[in-house]
Short mmCIF file of C-alpha atoms and ligand atoms in Angstrom, two decimals:
data_model
loop_
_atom_site.label_atom_id
_atom_site.label_comp_id
_atom_site.label_asym_id
_atom_site.label_seq_id
_atom_site.Cartn_x
_atom_site.Cartn_y
_atom_site.Cartn_z
CA UNK A 19 -25.69 72.27 140.97
CA UNK A 20 -24.67 72.36 137.30
CA UNK A 21 -23.21 75.45 135.63
CA UNK A 22 -22.50 76.38 132.06
CA UNK A 23 -19.68 78.69 131.05
CA UNK A 24 -20.61 81.61 128.52
CA UNK A 25 -17.56 82.89 126.46
CA UNK A 26 -16.92 85.84 124.21
CA UNK A 27 -13.54 86.24 122.52
CA UNK A 28 -11.87 89.30 121.26
CA UNK A 29 -8.95 88.55 119.05
CA UNK A 30 -6.43 90.97 117.78
CA UNK A 31 -4.81 90.44 114.60
CA UNK A 32 -1.88 92.36 113.21
CA UNK A 33 -2.29 93.17 109.51
CA UNK A 34 0.46 92.32 107.25
CA UNK A 35 0.61 95.64 105.41
CA UNK A 36 4.07 97.21 104.64
CA UNK A 37 3.35 100.43 106.45
CA UNK A 38 1.52 101.48 109.77
CA UNK A 39 -2.13 102.33 110.16
CA UNK A 40 -1.87 106.11 109.86
CA UNK A 41 1.69 106.95 108.60
CA UNK A 42 4.12 105.55 106.27
CA UNK A 43 6.42 103.89 108.85
CA UNK A 44 7.69 100.39 107.92
CA UNK A 45 5.97 97.53 110.06
CA UNK A 46 8.97 95.21 109.79
CA UNK A 47 9.41 93.09 112.96
CA UNK A 48 12.59 93.18 114.96
CA UNK A 49 14.14 96.44 113.82
CA UNK A 50 16.51 98.47 116.07
CA UNK A 51 14.32 100.11 118.82
CA UNK A 52 12.78 103.30 117.93
CA UNK A 53 14.00 103.32 114.45
CA UNK A 54 10.70 102.95 112.48
CA UNK A 55 8.88 106.04 113.96
CA UNK A 56 7.74 109.33 112.94
CA UNK A 57 5.91 112.35 114.33
CA UNK A 58 2.44 110.81 113.05
CA UNK A 59 2.67 107.57 115.15
CA UNK A 60 4.46 109.21 118.03
CA UNK A 61 1.32 111.46 118.24
CA UNK A 62 3.26 114.76 118.38
CA UNK A 63 1.11 117.88 118.37
CA UNK A 64 0.07 119.17 115.05
CA UNK A 65 0.25 116.05 112.99
CA UNK A 66 -2.28 114.62 110.63
CA UNK A 67 -2.85 110.79 110.43
CA UNK A 68 -4.03 109.40 107.06
CA UNK A 69 -5.63 105.89 106.86
CA UNK A 70 -3.91 102.96 105.37
CA UNK A 71 -6.07 101.96 102.50
CA UNK A 72 -4.65 98.43 102.31
CA UNK A 73 -5.37 98.00 106.08
CA UNK A 74 -8.91 98.83 105.48
CA UNK A 75 -9.08 96.35 102.66
CA UNK A 76 -7.74 93.66 104.65
CA UNK A 77 -10.35 94.47 107.30
CA UNK A 78 -13.03 94.42 104.73
CA UNK A 79 -11.83 91.06 103.13
CA UNK A 80 -11.85 89.40 106.66
CA UNK A 81 -15.17 90.78 107.50
CA UNK A 82 -16.57 89.41 104.12
CA UNK A 83 -15.02 86.10 104.96
CA UNK A 84 -16.79 86.13 108.21
CA UNK A 85 -20.18 87.00 106.59
CA UNK A 86 -20.14 90.32 108.10
CA UNK A 87 -22.17 93.44 106.68
CA UNK A 88 -19.63 96.32 106.02
CA UNK A 89 -20.73 99.47 107.54
CA UNK A 90 -21.06 102.03 104.71
CA UNK A 91 -20.02 104.94 106.77
CA UNK A 92 -17.63 103.86 109.29
CA UNK A 93 -15.45 106.37 111.49
CA UNK A 94 -12.54 105.98 113.75
CA UNK A 95 -12.56 107.23 117.35
CA UNK A 96 -10.26 108.11 120.00
CA UNK A 97 -9.98 105.88 122.99
CA UNK A 98 -8.63 107.81 125.80
CA UNK A 99 -6.11 106.40 128.35
CA UNK A 100 -2.69 107.07 129.34
CA UNK A 101 0.04 104.38 129.59
CA UNK A 102 3.94 104.84 129.37
CA UNK A 103 3.75 103.02 125.86
CA UNK A 104 1.03 105.29 124.65
CA UNK A 105 2.25 108.77 125.63
CA UNK A 106 -0.12 110.60 123.31
CA UNK A 107 -2.95 109.56 125.76
CA UNK A 108 -5.39 108.12 123.44
CA UNK A 109 -5.37 105.03 120.98
CA UNK A 110 -7.14 105.58 117.65
CA UNK A 111 -9.80 102.70 117.24
CA UNK A 112 -13.26 102.30 116.00
CA UNK A 113 -16.25 102.38 118.45
CA UNK A 114 -19.73 103.44 117.48
CA UNK A 115 -19.38 102.76 113.77
CA UNK A 116 -16.95 100.04 113.32
CA UNK A 117 -15.82 98.67 110.00
CA UNK A 118 -18.19 95.75 109.95
CA UNK A 119 -20.81 93.97 112.00
CA UNK A 120 -23.09 90.98 112.49
CA UNK A 121 -21.30 88.13 110.99
CA UNK A 122 -20.93 84.43 111.93
CA UNK A 123 -18.65 81.42 111.43
CA UNK A 124 -19.83 77.86 111.30
CA UNK A 125 -17.73 75.48 113.57
CA UNK A 126 -17.65 71.80 113.96
CA UNK A 127 -17.58 70.74 117.62
CA UNK A 128 -17.66 67.19 118.54
CA UNK A 129 -19.19 66.33 115.34
CA UNK A 130 -21.98 68.92 115.70
CA UNK A 131 -22.18 72.00 113.70
CA UNK A 132 -22.42 75.15 115.50
CA UNK A 133 -22.89 78.82 114.50
CA UNK A 134 -20.81 81.59 116.36
CA UNK A 135 -21.67 84.99 115.77
CA UNK A 136 -19.36 87.83 115.16
CA UNK A 137 -20.46 90.89 116.77
CA UNK A 138 -18.01 93.39 115.00
CA UNK A 139 -14.70 93.71 113.15
CA UNK A 140 -12.93 96.97 113.52
CA UNK A 141 -9.62 98.63 112.96
CA UNK A 142 -7.06 100.33 115.29
CA UNK A 143 -3.53 101.16 116.05
CA UNK A 144 -1.01 99.36 118.35
CA UNK A 145 0.53 100.71 121.30
CA UNK A 146 4.32 100.72 121.95
CA UNK A 147 6.28 98.18 123.96
CA UNK A 148 7.82 98.42 127.40
CA UNK A 149 11.10 96.63 128.39
CA UNK A 150 11.81 96.47 132.14
CA UNK A 151 15.18 96.23 133.28
CA UNK A 152 15.27 95.11 136.92
CA UNK A 153 19.00 94.61 138.23
CA UNK A 154 19.84 95.15 141.91
CA UNK A 155 21.24 98.79 141.68
CA UNK A 156 19.55 99.78 138.38
CA UNK A 157 15.78 99.72 137.99
CA UNK A 158 14.63 101.13 134.54
CA UNK A 159 11.98 100.77 131.85
CA UNK A 160 12.72 101.16 128.22
CA UNK A 161 10.02 102.07 125.79
CA UNK A 162 10.19 100.95 122.13
CA UNK A 163 7.67 102.74 119.70
CA UNK A 164 8.28 100.64 116.57
CA UNK A 165 5.00 98.82 117.35
CA UNK A 166 3.15 102.10 117.87
CA UNK A 167 0.60 102.56 114.88
CA UNK A 168 0.91 99.12 113.74
CA UNK A 169 -2.45 98.12 112.00
CA UNK A 170 -4.57 95.72 114.14
CA UNK A 171 -7.82 94.30 113.46
CA UNK A 172 -10.09 93.38 116.24
CA UNK A 173 -12.77 90.63 115.92
CA UNK A 174 -15.24 90.29 118.63
CA UNK A 175 -17.41 87.41 118.87
CA UNK A 176 -20.71 87.10 120.37
CA UNK A 177 -21.04 85.19 123.61
CA UNK A 178 -21.98 82.22 121.81
CA UNK A 179 -19.15 79.93 123.01
CA UNK A 180 -19.91 77.33 125.87
CA UNK A 181 -16.77 75.51 126.37
CA UNK A 182 -13.09 75.97 126.47
CA UNK A 183 -12.84 73.53 123.71
CA UNK A 184 -15.06 75.51 121.43
CA UNK A 185 -13.19 78.63 122.28
CA UNK A 186 -9.94 76.99 120.91
CA UNK A 187 -11.74 75.70 117.89
CA UNK A 188 -13.14 79.01 117.11
CA UNK A 189 -9.82 80.87 117.25
CA UNK A 190 -8.11 78.01 115.13
CA UNK A 191 -10.87 78.51 112.59
CA UNK A 192 -10.26 82.58 112.57
CA UNK A 193 -6.57 81.70 112.22
CA UNK A 194 -7.25 79.29 109.30
CA UNK A 195 -9.28 81.94 107.44
CA UNK A 196 -6.93 84.86 107.95
CA UNK A 197 -3.99 82.81 106.84
CA UNK A 198 -5.91 81.72 103.73
CA UNK A 199 -6.70 85.30 102.98
CA UNK A 200 -3.20 86.36 103.74
CA UNK A 201 -4.14 89.28 106.01
CA UNK A 202 -2.33 88.08 108.96
CA UNK A 203 0.75 85.99 109.30
CA UNK A 204 -0.70 84.63 112.40
CA UNK A 205 2.70 84.25 114.24
CA UNK A 206 1.60 83.87 117.77
CA UNK A 207 5.00 83.75 119.30
CA UNK A 208 5.72 87.24 117.72
CA UNK A 209 2.39 88.54 118.94
CA UNK A 210 0.72 88.67 115.45
CA UNK A 211 -2.58 87.10 116.79
CA UNK A 212 -3.53 87.56 120.48
CA UNK A 213 -6.50 86.66 122.22
CA UNK A 214 -8.76 87.85 125.26
CA UNK A 215 -11.70 86.20 126.46
CA UNK A 216 -14.78 87.31 128.48
CA UNK A 217 -15.90 84.50 130.75
CA UNK A 218 -18.87 84.03 132.93
CA UNK A 219 -21.01 81.14 134.38
CA UNK A 220 -24.62 80.67 134.87
CA UNK A 221 -26.86 77.89 136.15
CA UNK A 222 -28.03 75.57 133.31
CA UNK A 223 -31.25 76.68 131.99
CA UNK A 224 -30.77 80.32 132.97
CA UNK A 225 -31.06 82.81 130.30
CA UNK A 226 -29.32 85.90 132.08
CA UNK A 227 -25.52 86.22 131.93
CA UNK A 228 -23.40 86.12 134.96
CA UNK A 229 -20.84 88.64 136.01
CA UNK A 230 -17.78 88.18 133.54
CA UNK A 231 -14.18 88.36 134.00
CA UNK A 232 -11.88 89.12 131.18
CA UNK A 233 -8.79 86.85 130.79
CA UNK A 234 -5.78 88.41 129.03
CA UNK A 235 -2.33 87.29 127.76
CA UNK A 236 -3.10 84.15 125.99
CA UNK A 237 -0.77 83.81 123.06
CA UNK A 238 -1.33 80.05 122.13
CA UNK A 239 -4.25 77.79 121.39
CA UNK A 240 -3.12 75.48 124.24
CA UNK A 241 -2.86 78.40 126.71
CA UNK A 242 -6.35 79.73 125.67
CA UNK A 243 -7.93 76.32 126.48
CA UNK A 244 -6.01 75.90 129.62
CA UNK A 245 -6.72 79.25 130.81
CA UNK A 246 -10.46 79.02 130.28
CA UNK A 247 -10.71 75.69 131.80
CA UNK A 248 -9.06 77.08 134.89
CA UNK A 249 -11.14 80.26 134.97
CA UNK A 250 -14.29 78.28 134.62
CA UNK A 251 -13.48 75.99 137.53
CA UNK A 252 -12.47 79.10 139.64
CA UNK A 253 -15.68 80.84 139.10
CA UNK A 254 -17.71 77.55 139.93
CA UNK A 255 -15.71 77.09 143.00
CA UNK A 256 -16.33 80.56 143.99
CA UNK A 257 -20.10 80.54 143.52
CA UNK A 258 -20.40 77.14 145.24
CA UNK A 259 -18.35 78.52 148.40
CA UNK A 260 -21.12 81.22 148.47
CA UNK A 261 -18.82 83.90 147.11
CA UNK A 262 -19.63 86.09 144.16
CA UNK A 263 -17.75 86.90 140.92
CA UNK A 264 -16.48 90.42 140.54
CA UNK A 265 -15.88 92.09 137.27
CA UNK A 266 -12.25 92.29 136.64
CA UNK A 267 -9.26 91.74 134.20
CA UNK A 268 -7.30 88.63 134.97
CA UNK A 269 -3.84 87.44 133.52
CA UNK A 270 -3.30 84.03 132.67
CA UNK A 271 0.16 83.08 134.30
CA UNK A 272 1.29 79.86 132.18
CA UNK A 273 4.06 78.95 134.69
CA UNK A 274 1.73 78.53 137.53
CA UNK A 275 -1.17 77.51 135.46
CA UNK A 276 -3.64 79.98 137.08
CA UNK A 277 -5.33 83.19 136.26
CA UNK A 278 -4.49 86.17 138.51
CA UNK A 279 -6.52 89.39 139.17
CA UNK A 280 -5.02 92.47 137.43
CA UNK A 281 -7.36 95.26 137.85
CA UNK A 282 -11.15 96.02 138.02
CA UNK A 283 -12.52 95.97 134.47
CA UNK A 284 -13.08 99.26 132.97
CA UNK A 285 -16.30 100.09 131.35
CA UNK A 286 -16.55 101.83 127.85
CA UNK A 287 -17.42 105.19 129.69
CA UNK A 288 -14.17 105.05 131.29
CA UNK A 289 -12.40 105.58 127.90
CA UNK A 290 -14.52 108.63 127.16
CA UNK A 291 -14.67 107.49 123.40
CA UNK A 292 -15.16 110.56 120.77
CA UNK A 293 -14.81 110.66 117.07
CA UNK A 294 -11.26 111.07 116.02
CA UNK A 295 -11.32 114.83 114.68
CA UNK A 296 -8.23 114.41 112.61
CA UNK A 297 -9.54 111.51 110.42
CA UNK A 298 -12.45 111.55 107.80
CA UNK A 299 -14.84 108.94 107.78
CA UNK A 300 -14.44 105.84 105.59
CA UNK A 301 -17.29 105.80 102.94
CA UNK A 302 -17.55 102.40 101.47
CA UNK A 303 -19.29 102.33 98.13
CA UNK A 304 -20.95 99.12 96.89
CA UNK A 305 -18.60 98.69 93.99
CA UNK A 306 -15.48 98.61 96.27
CA UNK A 307 -17.22 95.94 98.18
CA UNK A 308 -17.95 93.95 95.12
CA UNK A 309 -14.45 94.28 93.62
CA UNK A 310 -12.89 92.99 96.83
CA UNK A 311 -15.31 90.01 97.30
CA UNK A 312 -14.20 89.03 93.87
CA UNK A 313 -10.50 88.68 95.05
CA UNK A 314 -11.38 86.52 98.01
CA UNK A 315 -9.74 83.13 97.64
CA UNK A 316 -11.49 79.75 98.27
CA UNK A 317 -11.73 79.58 101.89
CA UNK A 318 -10.80 76.52 104.15
CA UNK A 319 -14.44 75.20 104.33
CA UNK A 320 -15.10 75.48 100.72
CA UNK A 321 -11.75 73.77 99.91
CA UNK A 322 -12.54 70.98 102.10
CA UNK A 323 -15.77 70.33 100.71
CA UNK A 324 -14.54 70.48 97.15
CA UNK A 325 -11.63 68.13 98.01
CA UNK A 326 -14.13 65.48 99.27
CA UNK A 327 -16.14 65.69 96.10
CA UNK A 328 -13.67 66.28 93.43
CA UNK A 329 -10.99 63.80 94.68
CA UNK A 330 -13.25 61.43 96.54
CA UNK A 331 -11.32 61.78 99.83
CA UNK A 332 -12.63 60.77 103.20
CA UNK A 333 -13.63 64.06 105.48
CA UNK A 334 -10.56 63.46 107.59
CA UNK A 335 -8.01 63.52 104.84
CA UNK A 336 -9.63 66.60 103.24
CA UNK A 337 -9.47 68.30 106.47
CA UNK A 338 -5.74 67.65 106.99
CA UNK A 339 -4.93 68.52 103.33
CA UNK A 340 -6.73 71.84 103.51
CA UNK A 341 -5.37 72.89 106.98
CA UNK A 342 -3.29 75.32 105.14
CA UNK A 343 -3.49 76.68 101.48
CA UNK A 344 0.10 75.80 100.86
CA UNK A 345 -0.43 72.18 101.71
CA UNK A 346 -3.74 71.98 99.53
CA UNK A 347 -1.84 73.55 96.84
CA UNK A 348 0.88 70.84 97.09
CA UNK A 349 -1.71 68.09 97.16
CA UNK A 350 -3.34 69.44 94.01
CA UNK A 351 -0.04 69.97 92.09
CA UNK A 352 0.71 66.42 92.68
CA UNK A 353 -2.90 65.41 91.87
CA UNK A 354 -2.59 66.91 88.35
CA UNK A 355 0.18 64.43 87.67
CA UNK A 356 -1.03 61.45 89.55
CA UNK A 357 -4.74 60.54 89.72
CA UNK A 358 -4.82 57.85 92.50
CA UNK A 359 -5.90 60.46 94.96
CA UNK A 360 -6.16 58.16 97.97
CA UNK A 361 -2.83 56.67 97.64
CA UNK A 362 -1.46 60.15 97.19
CA UNK A 363 -3.25 61.52 100.30
CA UNK A 364 -1.74 58.59 102.31
CA UNK A 365 1.65 59.44 101.32
CA UNK A 366 1.28 63.05 101.88
CA UNK A 367 -0.45 62.90 105.43
CA UNK A 368 2.13 59.84 106.25
CA UNK A 369 5.46 59.88 105.07
CA UNK A 370 5.83 63.46 103.90
CA UNK A 371 4.10 65.25 106.84
CA UNK A 372 6.02 63.17 109.28
CA UNK A 373 9.30 64.06 107.75
CA UNK A 374 8.46 67.76 107.62
CA UNK A 375 7.41 67.54 111.33
CA UNK A 376 10.52 65.88 112.39
CA UNK A 377 12.88 68.34 110.67
CA UNK A 378 10.54 71.27 111.68
CA UNK A 379 10.44 72.23 108.08
CA UNK A 380 7.39 74.16 106.55
CA UNK A 381 5.60 72.62 103.33
CA UNK A 382 6.81 75.87 101.56
CA UNK A 383 10.35 74.75 101.77
CA UNK A 384 9.45 70.91 101.24
CA UNK A 385 12.57 69.43 99.50
CA UNK A 386 10.48 66.87 97.52
CA UNK A 387 8.63 68.70 94.95
CA UNK A 388 5.19 67.54 93.56
CA UNK A 389 6.72 66.41 90.39
CA UNK A 390 9.08 63.87 92.27
CA UNK A 391 6.63 62.46 94.48
CA UNK A 392 4.10 61.90 91.68
CA UNK A 393 6.87 60.23 89.66
CA UNK A 394 7.81 57.91 92.64
CA UNK A 395 4.21 57.03 93.16
CA UNK A 396 3.92 56.22 89.49
CA UNK A 397 6.87 53.74 89.97
CA UNK A 398 4.94 51.89 92.73
CA UNK A 399 1.88 51.85 90.47
CA UNK A 400 3.72 50.50 87.61
CA UNK A 401 5.19 47.69 89.75
CA UNK A 402 8.83 49.00 89.31
CA UNK A 403 9.48 49.34 92.99
CA UNK A 404 7.51 47.77 96.03
CA UNK A 405 5.57 49.98 98.60
CA UNK A 406 8.33 48.94 101.17
CA UNK A 407 11.29 49.89 99.11
CA UNK A 408 9.40 53.08 98.10
CA UNK A 409 9.70 54.16 101.84
CA UNK A 410 13.46 53.80 101.50
CA UNK A 411 13.42 55.80 98.13
CA UNK A 412 11.18 58.52 99.60
CA UNK A 413 13.73 59.08 102.49
CA UNK A 414 16.57 59.29 100.14
CA UNK A 415 14.52 61.72 97.88
CA UNK A 416 13.85 63.82 101.18
CA UNK A 417 17.42 64.10 102.02
CA UNK A 418 18.92 64.56 98.68
CA UNK A 419 16.25 66.11 96.49
CA UNK A 420 17.14 63.49 93.73
CA UNK A 421 14.45 61.97 91.69
CA UNK A 422 12.99 58.60 92.51
CA UNK A 423 14.11 57.23 89.04
CA UNK A 424 17.88 58.21 89.66
CA UNK A 425 17.63 56.79 93.11
CA UNK A 426 16.09 53.52 92.04
CA UNK A 427 18.64 53.14 89.15
CA UNK A 428 21.61 54.03 91.15
CA UNK A 429 20.80 51.62 93.87
CA UNK A 430 19.40 48.87 91.66
CA UNK A 431 16.01 48.94 93.51
CA UNK A 432 13.90 47.67 90.69
CA UNK A 433 11.53 44.96 91.49
CA UNK A 434 12.10 41.76 89.71
CA UNK A 435 8.84 40.71 87.82
CA UNK A 436 10.28 38.79 85.13
CA UNK A 437 9.24 35.24 85.54
CA UNK A 438 12.30 33.55 83.88
CA UNK A 439 14.62 35.64 86.17
CA UNK A 440 12.83 34.74 89.27
CA UNK A 441 12.42 30.93 88.11
CA UNK A 442 15.99 30.84 87.71
CA UNK A 443 16.47 31.88 91.46
CA UNK A 444 13.74 29.45 92.53
CA UNK A 445 15.67 26.55 91.01
CA UNK A 446 18.73 27.47 92.64
CA UNK A 447 17.06 27.59 96.09
CA UNK A 448 15.47 24.22 95.22
CA UNK A 449 18.81 22.59 94.38
CA UNK A 450 20.56 24.01 97.38
CA UNK A 451 17.73 22.92 99.79
CA UNK A 452 17.24 19.27 99.10
CA UNK A 453 15.91 18.65 102.61
CA UNK A 454 13.40 21.25 102.66
CA UNK A 455 12.03 20.34 99.49
CA UNK A 456 11.60 16.65 100.47
CA UNK A 457 10.06 17.76 103.77
CA UNK A 458 7.50 19.83 101.77
CA UNK A 459 6.66 16.92 99.74
CA UNK A 460 6.18 14.72 102.80
CA UNK A 461 3.47 17.07 103.81
CA UNK A 462 5.17 19.82 105.79
CA UNK A 463 3.87 22.41 103.53
CA UNK A 464 4.54 25.16 105.93
CA UNK A 465 8.33 24.98 105.04
CA UNK A 466 7.46 26.99 101.83
CA UNK A 467 7.93 30.13 103.97
CA UNK A 468 11.48 29.20 104.47
CA UNK A 469 11.97 28.83 100.67
CA UNK A 470 10.35 32.04 99.93
CA UNK A 471 12.68 33.78 102.44
CA UNK A 472 15.61 32.15 100.62
CA UNK A 473 14.57 33.55 97.17
CA UNK A 474 13.92 36.88 98.68
CA UNK A 475 17.40 37.04 100.06
CA UNK A 476 19.04 35.99 96.82
CA UNK A 477 17.23 38.66 94.95
CA UNK A 478 18.02 41.19 97.65
CA UNK A 479 14.32 41.80 98.67
CA UNK A 480 13.58 42.89 94.89
CA UNK A 481 11.50 39.80 93.73
CA UNK A 482 7.74 40.57 93.24
CA UNK A 483 5.95 38.67 96.04
CA UNK A 484 3.03 37.87 94.22
CA UNK A 485 4.87 36.48 91.28
CA UNK A 486 7.21 34.65 93.50
CA UNK A 487 4.60 32.99 95.67
CA UNK A 488 2.82 31.56 92.71
CA UNK A 489 5.96 30.51 90.89
CA UNK A 490 7.27 28.76 93.86
CA UNK A 491 4.23 26.71 94.57
CA UNK A 492 3.87 25.64 90.94
CA UNK A 493 7.58 24.56 90.90
CA UNK A 494 7.22 22.40 94.01
CA UNK A 495 4.15 20.74 92.64
CA UNK A 496 6.10 19.78 89.53
CA UNK A 497 8.77 18.27 91.62
CA UNK A 498 6.63 15.29 92.47
ZN1 LIG D 16 5.16 106.73 111.70
#
């Protein structure tokens, strides 16, 4: 029997606003515990929260990038539950009238284009953070409310995802889009981007959805894919063994490589949602949406398509170069100065990205600026240095930040193309190796390789190989 998985993702992104969702407290990461709090984010009685306009605009920008319809009259709601990191007893979120609905993203999976629906984009506040101290004679839990009230955006996909691989691709795509717009720093280690997945399986050909489990705690792309692969296998094995799937929340345990049951899954009615009485609805006028949409930057897909047409780059190159806005900008800044785009792309994807990766450096802090790289490529193009010597020059540029011209000059690395200069070295080699020349004349023509090597050695690798080959062959002919 064959089964297919059906997956829907819920992605929580922390918005990069300066202040929290409903108060003026700072959102800076890693401050002293409980130093960035106030009566509003603690939910003390009698306080009045106020919506952060920037957070709403970041949500709207994301929604527009995901082809969503902005809900013109959207409201905040209380989601009631108690947890020690949420002592006010409810989280302010959006429920019946979220910020935006009904969008989609286009994904490329195994060379095939697929559309994944976006059910909704809504805003909410984060809860606090618990720290458990568990020593032999001291069991204590600490709570830090700095996170409380941090603006979160939740993006919920339709159950349009049919493999663990596609789920990962979808999340990577959302990360890229949000990073391009600059609404989230997408730092998964710091928890700025988190993902939960609803997973069910059904027999191939069936229309109805199976019972789903929700998998939580996946904070990297690799964990997401591994957790889903495991969960799909677990559900198939359960059904094959004659069991049934129960609706529950499961946690991904990375160390053991399994998902474990945490609790039975809540239904929406468990939360007794109702409109937040302390906040007015957000009225979105048409003009506001229009103004915002004009500020949307070129998104990853558009940029990739433009790179292919404008710079005549292969799709692969365009994909790598537009993987971040900063890398794309770096390429375009170089391209203004050096118009052999494929050669430029090769150097950026090869030498430059390799060095950056090895040193763990972000392109934003790249020690070789676009002007220096372009100038070095010009030196290759003009025949001043060979491609091989250029790699040496590039390493030096990366290490010291010096210009290619200075390095070439200081180290005397210019390629020798001057015929007279090369000829004089050739004559020297011919004089010093009469036996080899005689052997060549006797028909052992392969010995020319040895003679070329001798000339290269004398020129310290700088003789232009094409010029050298031709001159030496001519000279040996003249020797008859
Ligand atoms: Zn506050």
